[in-house]
Coordinates of C-alpha atoms and ligand atoms in Angstrom, one line a residue:
M312 CA -6.2 -8.8 -26.1
I313 CA -4.4 -6.4 -24.0
K314 CA -0.4 -5.7 -23.2
I315 CA 0.8 -5.0 -19.7
S316 CA 2.6 -2.3 -20.6
A317 CA 5.0 -2.9 -17.7
T318 CA 6.7 -5.6 -15.6
P319 CA 8.8 -6.1 -12.8
K320 CA 12.7 -6.3 -13.0
D321 CA 12.9 -5.6 -9.0
D322 CA 17.7 -4.7 -8.9
A323 CA 20.4 -7.3 -8.3
M324 CA 21.0 -6.7 -4.3
C325 CA 19.1 -7.6 -2.5
G326 CA 20.5 -8.3 0.9
W327 CA 17.6 -10.9 1.8
Y328 CA 17.6 -12.3 -1.3
H329 CA 21.6 -12.9 -0.9
T330 CA 21.5 -14.3 3.1
A331 CA 18.6 -16.8 2.4
P332 CA 19.2 -19.8 1.6
V333 CA 19.7 -21.5 -2.4
R334 CA 16.8 -22.5 -3.5
Q335 CA 16.7 -24.2 -7.6
A336 CA 14.2 -22.3 -9.2
K337 CA 11.1 -24.3 -10.4
P338 CA 11.8 -23.7 -14.2
G339 CA 9.2 -20.7 -16.9
H340 CA 7.2 -22.5 -18.4
A341 CA 7.3 -22.7 -22.5
G342 CA 4.5 -24.0 -25.3
D343 CA 0.4 -24.5 -25.0
K344 CA -1.2 -24.4 -21.6
Q345 CA -4.8 -25.6 -20.8
T346 CA -5.9 -25.0 -17.1
R347 CA -8.7 -24.9 -14.8
W348 CA -6.6 -22.4 -11.8
T349 CA -4.5 -19.2 -12.4
V350 CA -2.8 -17.9 -9.9
L351 CA -0.7 -14.7 -11.3
G352 CA 1.7 -14.3 -8.4
A353 CA 4.0 -15.1 -5.8
G354 CA 3.9 -14.1 -3.6
F355 CA 3.1 -13.6 0.3
T356 CA -0.9 -13.2 -2.0
G357 CA -0.3 -15.6 -4.7
L358 CA 1.8 -18.6 -2.3
A359 CA -1.2 -18.1 -0.4
A360 CA -3.6 -18.8 -2.9
A361 CA -2.4 -20.8 -4.9
R362 CA -1.7 -22.8 -1.4
Q363 CA -5.5 -22.8 -0.4
L364 CA -7.1 -23.0 -3.8
A365 CA -4.7 -26.1 -4.2
L366 CA -6.5 -27.6 -0.8
H367 CA -9.9 -26.8 -1.9
Y368 CA -9.7 -28.8 -5.3
P369 CA -7.1 -31.6 -4.5
S370 CA -7.8 -33.3 -8.3
D371 CA -7.4 -29.8 -10.2
E372 CA -4.4 -28.6 -11.3
I373 CA -3.4 -24.3 -9.5
V374 CA -0.9 -22.6 -11.9
L375 CA 1.5 -20.5 -10.1
I376 CA 2.9 -17.4 -12.3
D377 CA 5.8 -14.8 -10.9
A378 CA 8.1 -12.9 -13.7
Q379 CA 10.9 -14.0 -11.2
E380 CA 12.8 -15.7 -9.5
V381 CA 10.7 -16.8 -5.3
G382 CA 11.5 -14.4 -3.1
F383 CA 13.6 -11.5 -6.0
G384 CA 10.2 -9.9 -6.1
T385 CA 8.8 -7.5 -3.3
S386 CA 7.5 -9.9 -1.3
G387 CA 11.4 -10.8 -0.5
R388 CA 13.0 -7.8 -0.3
N389 CA 10.8 -6.3 2.7
A390 CA 11.4 -5.5 6.3
G391 CA 9.8 -8.7 7.5
F392 CA 7.6 -7.6 9.9
A393 CA 4.1 -9.4 10.3
I394 CA 2.1 -6.4 12.1
D395 CA -1.0 -8.3 14.3
L396 CA -2.1 -4.1 15.4
P397 CA -4.3 -2.2 13.0
H398 CA -2.5 1.3 12.2
D399 CA -4.6 3.5 10.4
I400 CA -3.3 6.6 9.9
G401 CA -6.0 9.0 9.3
A402 CA -7.5 8.2 12.9
D403 CA -6.5 11.2 15.4
D404 CA -5.3 7.6 17.6
Y405 CA -4.4 5.5 14.9
I406 CA -6.8 3.1 15.4
G407 CA -10.3 5.1 14.3
D408 CA -13.0 3.0 14.1
I409 CA -13.5 0.4 17.1
G410 CA -15.6 -2.7 14.6
I411 CA -12.9 -2.0 11.8
A412 CA -9.6 -2.3 14.4
K413 CA -10.6 -5.3 15.7
S414 CA -11.6 -7.1 13.0
T415 CA -8.4 -5.8 11.4
L416 CA -6.5 -7.3 13.9
K417 CA -8.4 -10.4 13.3
L418 CA -7.4 -10.8 10.2
N419 CA -3.2 -9.3 10.7
R420 CA -3.4 -12.4 13.6
T421 CA -5.4 -14.9 10.8
G422 CA -2.6 -14.3 8.9
Q423 CA 0.3 -14.5 11.7
N424 CA -0.7 -18.0 12.5
I425 CA -0.9 -19.0 8.6
L426 CA 2.5 -17.9 8.4
H427 CA 3.4 -19.3 12.1
S428 CA 2.4 -23.2 11.6
L429 CA 3.0 -23.3 8.1
V430 CA 6.4 -22.2 8.9
Q431 CA 6.9 -25.4 12.1
Q432 CA 4.8 -27.6 9.8
H433 CA 7.6 -26.9 7.1
G434 CA 10.6 -26.4 9.1
I435 CA 11.4 -23.5 7.2
D436 CA 14.5 -21.2 8.2
C437 CA 13.6 -18.5 8.1
H438 CA 14.3 -17.0 11.6
M439 CA 10.8 -16.4 13.0
R440 CA 10.6 -14.9 16.0
P441 CA 7.7 -13.5 17.7
S442 CA 10.3 -10.6 19.2
G443 CA 7.2 -7.9 18.8
K444 CA 8.7 -4.7 17.8
Y445 CA 9.3 -0.5 18.9
Q446 CA 8.2 2.4 17.7
A447 CA 9.9 4.9 18.6
A448 CA 10.7 8.7 17.9
V449 CA 13.0 11.1 19.4
E450 CA 11.9 14.7 17.1
D451 CA 8.4 16.3 19.4
R452 CA 5.7 15.9 16.4
G453 CA 7.0 11.6 17.4
I454 CA 6.8 11.5 20.2
A455 CA 2.9 12.8 19.8
V456 CA 2.5 10.8 17.5
L457 CA 3.1 7.5 20.3
D458 CA 0.6 9.6 22.7
A459 CA -1.8 8.8 20.1
Y460 CA -1.4 6.1 19.6
R461 CA -1.2 3.8 23.7
R462 CA -5.2 6.1 23.0
G463 CA -5.5 3.5 20.9
L464 CA -4.1 0.6 22.1
D465 CA -5.9 1.5 25.5
K466 CA -9.4 2.1 23.6
L467 CA -8.5 -1.2 21.6
G468 CA -7.6 -2.9 25.0
E469 CA -4.4 -3.9 23.5
P470 CA -1.9 -4.6 25.5
Y471 CA 2.1 -2.0 25.4
E472 CA 5.4 -0.9 27.0
I473 CA 6.5 2.5 26.8
I474 CA 10.1 2.8 26.7
S475 CA 12.2 6.1 27.9
G476 CA 15.4 6.7 25.5
Q477 CA 17.1 6.2 28.8
D478 CA 16.0 2.6 29.4
L479 CA 16.4 2.2 25.4
P480 CA 20.1 1.4 25.1
D481 CA 18.9 -2.4 26.9
H482 CA 16.5 -3.3 24.1
I483 CA 18.3 -1.9 21.1
G484 CA 21.9 -0.7 21.9
T485 CA 21.6 2.9 20.5
T486 CA 21.0 6.4 22.8
F487 CA 18.9 7.8 19.7
Y488 CA 15.8 7.8 21.2
R489 CA 14.0 9.4 23.4
Q490 CA 11.1 7.4 23.6
A491 CA 9.4 4.1 22.2
L492 CA 6.4 2.5 22.5
F493 CA 6.6 -1.5 22.3
T494 CA 4.1 -4.4 21.4
P495 CA 4.7 -7.4 22.3
G496 CA 3.1 -8.9 18.5
T497 CA 5.1 -8.3 15.7
M498 CA 6.8 -11.6 14.3
L499 CA 10.5 -10.7 12.7
L500 CA 11.5 -13.1 10.2
Q501 CA 13.5 -13.4 7.0
P502 CA 11.4 -12.4 3.7
S503 CA 13.3 -13.8 1.0
A504 CA 13.8 -16.9 2.8
L505 CA 10.3 -17.3 4.0
V506 CA 8.5 -17.3 0.5
K507 CA 10.9 -19.9 -1.3
G508 CA 10.9 -22.0 1.6
L509 CA 6.8 -22.0 1.3
A510 CA 7.3 -22.0 -2.5
D511 CA 8.9 -24.6 -1.3
S512 CA 6.2 -26.8 0.3
L513 CA 3.7 -26.0 -1.8
P514 CA 1.0 -29.1 -2.1
A515 CA 2.2 -31.5 -4.6
N516 CA -1.4 -30.2 -7.1
V517 CA 0.9 -26.8 -7.2
K518 CA 2.4 -26.3 -10.8
L519 CA 5.2 -23.2 -9.9
Y520 CA 6.0 -21.9 -12.9
E521 CA 8.6 -19.0 -12.4
N522 CA 10.1 -16.3 -14.6
T523 CA 7.3 -16.3 -16.1
V524 CA 6.8 -12.7 -17.2
I525 CA 2.8 -12.4 -19.4
T526 CA 2.8 -9.6 -21.2
E527 CA -0.7 -10.1 -22.7
V528 CA -3.7 -11.0 -21.7
E529 CA -7.4 -11.9 -23.1
Y530 CA -10.1 -12.1 -21.5
G531 CA -13.5 -13.5 -22.2
D532 CA -15.3 -17.2 -21.6
K533 CA -10.9 -17.8 -21.4
V534 CA -8.6 -16.1 -19.6
V535 CA -5.3 -16.1 -21.9
L536 CA -2.5 -15.5 -20.5
K537 CA 0.7 -14.7 -23.4
H538 CA 4.3 -14.7 -22.4
A539 CA 7.6 -14.4 -24.4
H540 CA 8.0 -18.6 -25.0
G541 CA 3.7 -19.5 -25.0
R542 CA 1.0 -19.6 -23.4
I543 CA -1.6 -20.3 -20.9
V544 CA -5.3 -20.2 -21.6
T545 CA -6.7 -20.7 -17.9
D546 CA -11.1 -20.8 -17.4
K547 CA -10.4 -18.8 -13.7
L548 CA -7.3 -16.2 -13.6
I549 CA -6.2 -15.0 -9.7
L550 CA -4.3 -11.8 -9.5
A551 CA -1.6 -11.7 -7.3
N552 CA 0.7 -9.3 -8.8
N553 CA 0.1 -6.0 -6.7
A554 CA 1.0 -2.7 -7.8
F555 CA 1.3 -4.0 -11.3
G556 CA -2.3 -5.6 -10.6
A557 CA -3.6 -2.6 -12.1
R558 CA -2.1 -3.3 -15.4
F559 CA -4.4 -6.1 -16.5
G560 CA -7.6 -4.2 -17.5
F561 CA -8.9 -3.3 -13.9
L562 CA -9.1 -0.9 -11.2
K563 CA -7.4 1.6 -13.6
H564 CA -5.9 5.0 -11.2
T565 CA -6.0 3.8 -8.3
V566 CA -2.6 2.3 -7.5
L567 CA 1.0 4.6 -6.5
P568 CA 4.0 2.3 -7.3
M569 CA 6.3 3.8 -4.8
Y570 CA 9.8 2.5 -4.3
L571 CA 11.2 2.0 -1.2
Y572 CA 14.2 1.9 -0.5
A573 CA 16.7 -1.1 1.9
S574 CA 20.3 -1.9 3.2
L575 CA 22.2 -4.5 5.0
S576 CA 25.3 -3.9 6.7
R577 CA 27.6 -6.6 7.8
P578 CA 27.7 -9.5 10.0
L579 CA 28.9 -7.2 13.7
T580 CA 31.8 -9.1 14.9
E581 CA 31.1 -9.6 18.7
A582 CA 33.7 -6.9 20.0
E583 CA 30.7 -5.0 17.5
Q584 CA 28.0 -6.5 19.2
A585 CA 29.8 -5.9 22.8
Q586 CA 29.5 -2.0 21.3
L587 CA 25.9 -1.9 20.5
G588 CA 24.8 -3.7 23.3
G589 CA 20.9 -4.2 23.9
K590 CA 20.2 -7.7 22.7
S591 CA 20.7 -9.3 19.9
F592 CA 17.6 -9.6 17.9
W593 CA 14.6 -6.6 17.9
G594 CA 12.8 -4.2 15.2
V595 CA 12.7 -0.5 15.3
I596 CA 9.8 1.0 13.3
P597 CA 9.6 4.5 13.0
A598 CA 6.8 7.4 14.4
D599 CA 7.0 9.5 11.9
P600 CA 5.4 7.1 8.4
Y601 CA 8.6 8.9 7.0
G602 CA 11.4 7.8 9.5
S603 CA 13.5 4.8 9.2
T604 CA 13.3 1.4 9.2
V605 CA 15.4 -0.4 11.6
R606 CA 16.4 -4.4 13.5
R607 CA 19.2 -6.1 13.8
T608 CA 19.0 -9.9 12.6
H609 CA 19.9 -13.0 13.3
D610 CA 23.0 -13.1 12.1
N611 CA 24.1 -9.7 13.8
R612 CA 23.3 -7.5 11.0
I613 CA 21.3 -4.4 10.8
L614 CA 19.0 -3.6 8.8
M615 CA 18.0 0.7 7.9
R616 CA 14.8 1.2 5.3
N617 CA 14.2 4.6 4.8
S618 CA 12.8 6.8 1.9
F619 CA 10.4 6.6 -1.3
S620 CA 10.8 7.4 -5.1
F621 CA 7.4 7.6 -6.9
N622 CA 7.4 5.4 -10.1
P623 CA 4.7 5.5 -12.4
D624 CA 5.9 3.3 -14.7
Q625 CA 6.9 0.7 -12.4
Q626 CA 10.5 0.0 -12.9
S627 CA 13.7 0.4 -10.7
K628 CA 15.7 3.2 -10.9
P629 CA 19.5 3.0 -10.1
D630 CA 20.3 7.0 -10.0
C631 CA 17.1 6.4 -6.5
L632 CA 19.6 3.4 -5.2
Q633 CA 22.5 4.5 -5.5
R634 CA 20.8 8.5 -3.8
F635 CA 19.4 6.7 -1.2
A636 CA 22.3 4.3 0.2
H637 CA 23.5 7.7 0.8
N638 CA 21.0 8.4 3.2
H639 CA 21.1 4.1 4.5
R640 CA 24.8 5.5 6.0
Q641 CA 23.3 9.3 7.1
S642 CA 21.0 7.2 9.2
F643 CA 22.7 5.1 11.0
E644 CA 25.6 6.9 12.0
R645 CA 23.0 8.8 13.0
R646 CA 21.9 5.9 15.3
F647 CA 25.5 4.0 15.7
P648 CA 28.7 6.1 15.7
M649 CA 29.5 2.8 18.1
L650 CA 30.5 1.2 14.9
P651 CA 31.8 3.9 12.5
D652 CA 33.1 0.5 10.6
V653 CA 30.3 -1.3 9.3
E654 CA 29.6 -1.1 6.1
F655 CA 26.8 -1.9 3.9
D656 CA 27.5 -5.2 2.2
Y657 CA 24.1 -4.9 0.1
T658 CA 21.1 -2.0 -0.6
W659 CA 18.8 -2.6 -2.8
S660 CA 14.7 -1.3 -3.8
G661 CA 11.7 -2.8 -3.8
S662 CA 8.7 -1.9 -5.2
L663 CA 5.0 -1.1 -3.1
A664 CA 1.3 -0.1 -4.3
L665 CA -0.3 2.0 -2.2
T666 CA -3.9 3.3 -2.4
Q667 CA -5.2 7.1 -2.1
N668 CA -7.5 5.7 1.4
H669 CA -5.4 2.8 1.7
K670 CA -7.0 0.8 0.7
G671 CA -6.9 -2.5 -1.7
F672 CA -8.5 -4.7 -3.2
F673 CA -10.5 -8.3 -2.8
G674 CA -13.1 -10.1 -4.1
Q675 CA -14.2 -10.9 -8.1
L676 CA -13.7 -8.4 -10.9
A677 CA -15.1 -9.7 -13.8
P678 CA -17.5 -13.5 -14.0
N679 CA -13.6 -15.5 -13.6
V680 CA -11.2 -13.5 -12.4
Y681 CA -10.3 -12.5 -8.6
G682 CA -8.3 -10.5 -7.6
A683 CA -6.7 -9.7 -3.7
L684 CA -4.0 -6.9 -4.6
F685 CA -2.8 -3.8 -4.0
C686 CA -0.5 -5.0 -0.1
N687 CA -0.4 -0.7 2.1
G688 CA 2.5 -1.5 2.9
L689 CA 1.1 -4.6 5.2
G690 CA 1.9 -7.9 3.0
V691 CA 3.5 -10.1 5.1
T692 CA 0.3 -10.5 7.2
R693 CA -1.9 -8.9 4.6
G694 CA -0.8 -10.5 2.1
T695 CA -1.1 -14.2 3.4
V696 CA -3.7 -13.8 4.8
T697 CA -5.9 -11.7 1.9
G698 CA -5.0 -14.8 -0.8
T699 CA -6.3 -18.1 1.6
L700 CA -9.7 -15.6 2.2
L701 CA -9.8 -15.6 -1.4
A702 CA -9.3 -19.3 -1.8
D703 CA -11.6 -20.1 0.3
L704 CA -14.5 -17.2 -1.6
I705 CA -13.5 -18.9 -4.9
A706 CA -14.8 -21.7 -3.1
G707 CA -18.3 -20.7 -2.0
Q708 CA -17.1 -20.5 1.6
R709 CA -19.0 -16.6 3.7
D710 CA -17.6 -16.1 7.1
E711 CA -17.1 -12.9 9.4
L712 CA -13.9 -12.1 7.6
I713 CA -14.5 -12.5 4.3
D714 CA -17.6 -11.2 4.6
F715 CA -15.4 -7.8 6.5
L716 CA -13.3 -7.5 3.6
L717 CA -16.0 -7.5 0.7
S718 CA -17.8 -5.0 2.6
D719 CA -14.5 -2.4 2.0
S720 CA -15.2 -0.1 -0.2
G721 CA -11.8 -0.7 -1.9
P722 CA -9.3 1.8 -3.6
S723 CA -10.4 5.8 -4.6
T724 CA -9.5 7.3 -7.4
L725 CA -6.9 9.1 -8.4
P726 CA -6.3 12.6 -9.7
P727 CA -5.1 12.9 -13.2
Q728 CA -1.7 13.6 -14.6
P729 CA 0.7 15.0 -14.6
F730 CA -1.1 16.7 -10.8
L731 CA -0.7 13.1 -9.5
S732 CA 2.7 13.0 -10.4
I733 CA 3.0 16.2 -9.3
G734 CA 1.3 16.4 -6.0
V735 CA 2.9 13.0 -4.8
N736 CA 6.0 13.5 -5.2
A737 CA 5.3 17.4 -3.4
T738 CA 3.6 15.2 -0.4
L739 CA 7.5 12.5 -0.6
W740 CA 9.7 15.7 -0.8
W741 CA 8.1 17.3 2.3
G742 CA 7.0 14.2 4.2
Q743 CA 10.9 13.4 4.0
R744 CA 12.0 16.7 4.5
K745 CA 9.9 17.3 8.0
A746 CA 11.2 14.1 8.8
G747 CA 14.7 15.9 9.3
I748 CA 16.6 13.3 11.8
E749 CA 13.4 10.9 11.9
S750 CA 15.0 9.2 9.5
Ligands
FAD1248 C1 11.6 -1.8 0.7 C2 10.1 -2.2 1.6 C3 10.0 -2.7 2.9 C4 8.6 -3.3 3.5 N1 8.2 -3.8 5.2 C5 6.8 -4.6 5.3 C6 6.9 -5.1 6.0 O1 8.1 -4.5 7.3 N2 6.3 -5.6 6.3 C7 5.0 -6.2 5.7 O2 4.0 -6.7 5.6 N3 5.3 -5.1 4.2 C8 6.3 -4.5 4.5 N4 6.7 -4.1 3.1 C9 5.3 -4.0 1.9 C10 5.7 -6.0 2.1 O3 7.0 -5.6 0.5 C11 4.4 -6.2 -0.4 O4 3.3 -6.2 0.9 C12 3.9 -7.7 -0.5 O5 5.8 -8.7 -0.6 C13 3.0 -7.8 -1.3 O6 3.2 -9.0 -1.5 P1 2.8 -9.6 -3.1 O7 2.0 -11.4 -2.5 O8 1.0 -9.3 -2.5 O9 3.0 -8.9 -3.5 P2 4.1 -8.8 -4.1 O10 5.3 -9.7 -3.9 O11 4.8 -8.2 -5.1 O12 4.4 -10.2 -5.4 C14 4.0 -9.8 -6.1 C15 4.2 -11.7 -7.9 O13 3.6 -10.8 -8.4 C16 4.9 -11.3 -9.7 N5 4.2 -10.3 -11.2 C17 3.9 -9.3 -11.2 N6 2.9 -8.4 -12.1 C18 3.3 -10.0 -13.1 C19 3.4 -10.5 -15.1 N7 3.4 -9.7 -15.5 N8 4.5 -11.3 -14.9 C20 3.9 -12.1 -13.6 N9 4.6 -12.0 -12.8 C21 3.6 -10.9 -12.0 C22 5.7 -10.2 -9.1 O14 7.3 -10.3 -9.8 C23 6.2 -10.3 -7.7 O15 6.6 -11.2 -7.3 C24 7.7 -3.3 2.1 C25 7.5 -3.6 1.1 C26 9.7 -2.8 0.7 C27 9.7 -2.3 -1.0

């Protein structure tokens, strides 16, 4: 029996969760249960895997478990960019190998299409819009990144538009940035509303248990999952619990549990909207990875996302929340001096599974255990498509995207502690310092 040494417990102040439609969480599991299929983790990946397994095995019950309420965990805490384009930060032009880039693009677009058609089919109220994204820069280093990425997009044959600093206020109001590269394929959405809607539209043969924290696991002919109120004995286990997957005995020393931070303002008044100007709905990602993601939402709030911490114990840290709320305030004031009285209603953190080589895991971990793990910050589309394709693989299907995922080398092994923490903390400190006013 393996004791799970860290389980999720996110902070209570996620703005997306509180401003999404209220839903009734499904009761937690209690007692003893035997089942053929269990999916662990009801974020984008687990919801997609459970849905697809249910379609492949309509007469089986698919058990789906989450430690928290759906929409409260990382899948409900992100910035809500469903991104199509690849962005290989290890390559000079951020595109790298053209064959890999094309397959990644196809994978991401498949994830987007799955989400878009589920939203349409079930009328999920999550403000999903094909709005594109602005990748924006203010420092010389950022401008150089945009220039390199533009060359990469030419190579890939994907459209973009370069928008000069003087034209940007017509798009996003602020005069803060010197240049932006607009790419049209991103969809923006309210992530907590989306995952709540996905959970409430699962096929009837998916049995969802929320607030059920798996604390022990035993592998054998069957997998036994224990929690405080009982146990689930399953023929097959699908791990879709992102960074926490590494606590289940596989892929040890491969994942860096990072925490990211975001704040959401109160809605702007009509007068403030007029002072801001620009379009009514947009999203900016930074040219510098340590810069700020910014959004104007459907309900006229401003989202600021920046700052990272490395939390090897995988627990959120209240002192970081306070410190980084202050960073968000400063970043907001730099960009929106015309909105001096706009306070943040919410500041929260979310856990992110990063690997050193930016590769996730997809496939079989043991004879009766499968996984789609380690989102590397792109789980909205990637989690959706890998969860779906993992279910297809389990059902015996193969296609070019499954082959592409299976051919991947997977996450690399990390250096041991204390070198790891020293190295990661130094990299974060330097990256955040170097970002300067991009943050
Ligand atoms: C601030 C922030 C901004 C981000 N912005 C973006 C963005 O704009 N676009 C994008 O694509 N991605 C973004 N991401 C990343 C994105 O949120 C993740 O990639 C995505 O949530 C991964 O989905 P997932 O389903 O694989 O994992 P998760 O969403 O982490 O879901 C895993 C689930 O497993 C459950 N679980 C774990 N352990 C246990 C256990 N022991 N027992 C029971 N349940 C368990 C957890 O409660 C959790 O709900 C961002 C992340 C953060 C934090």
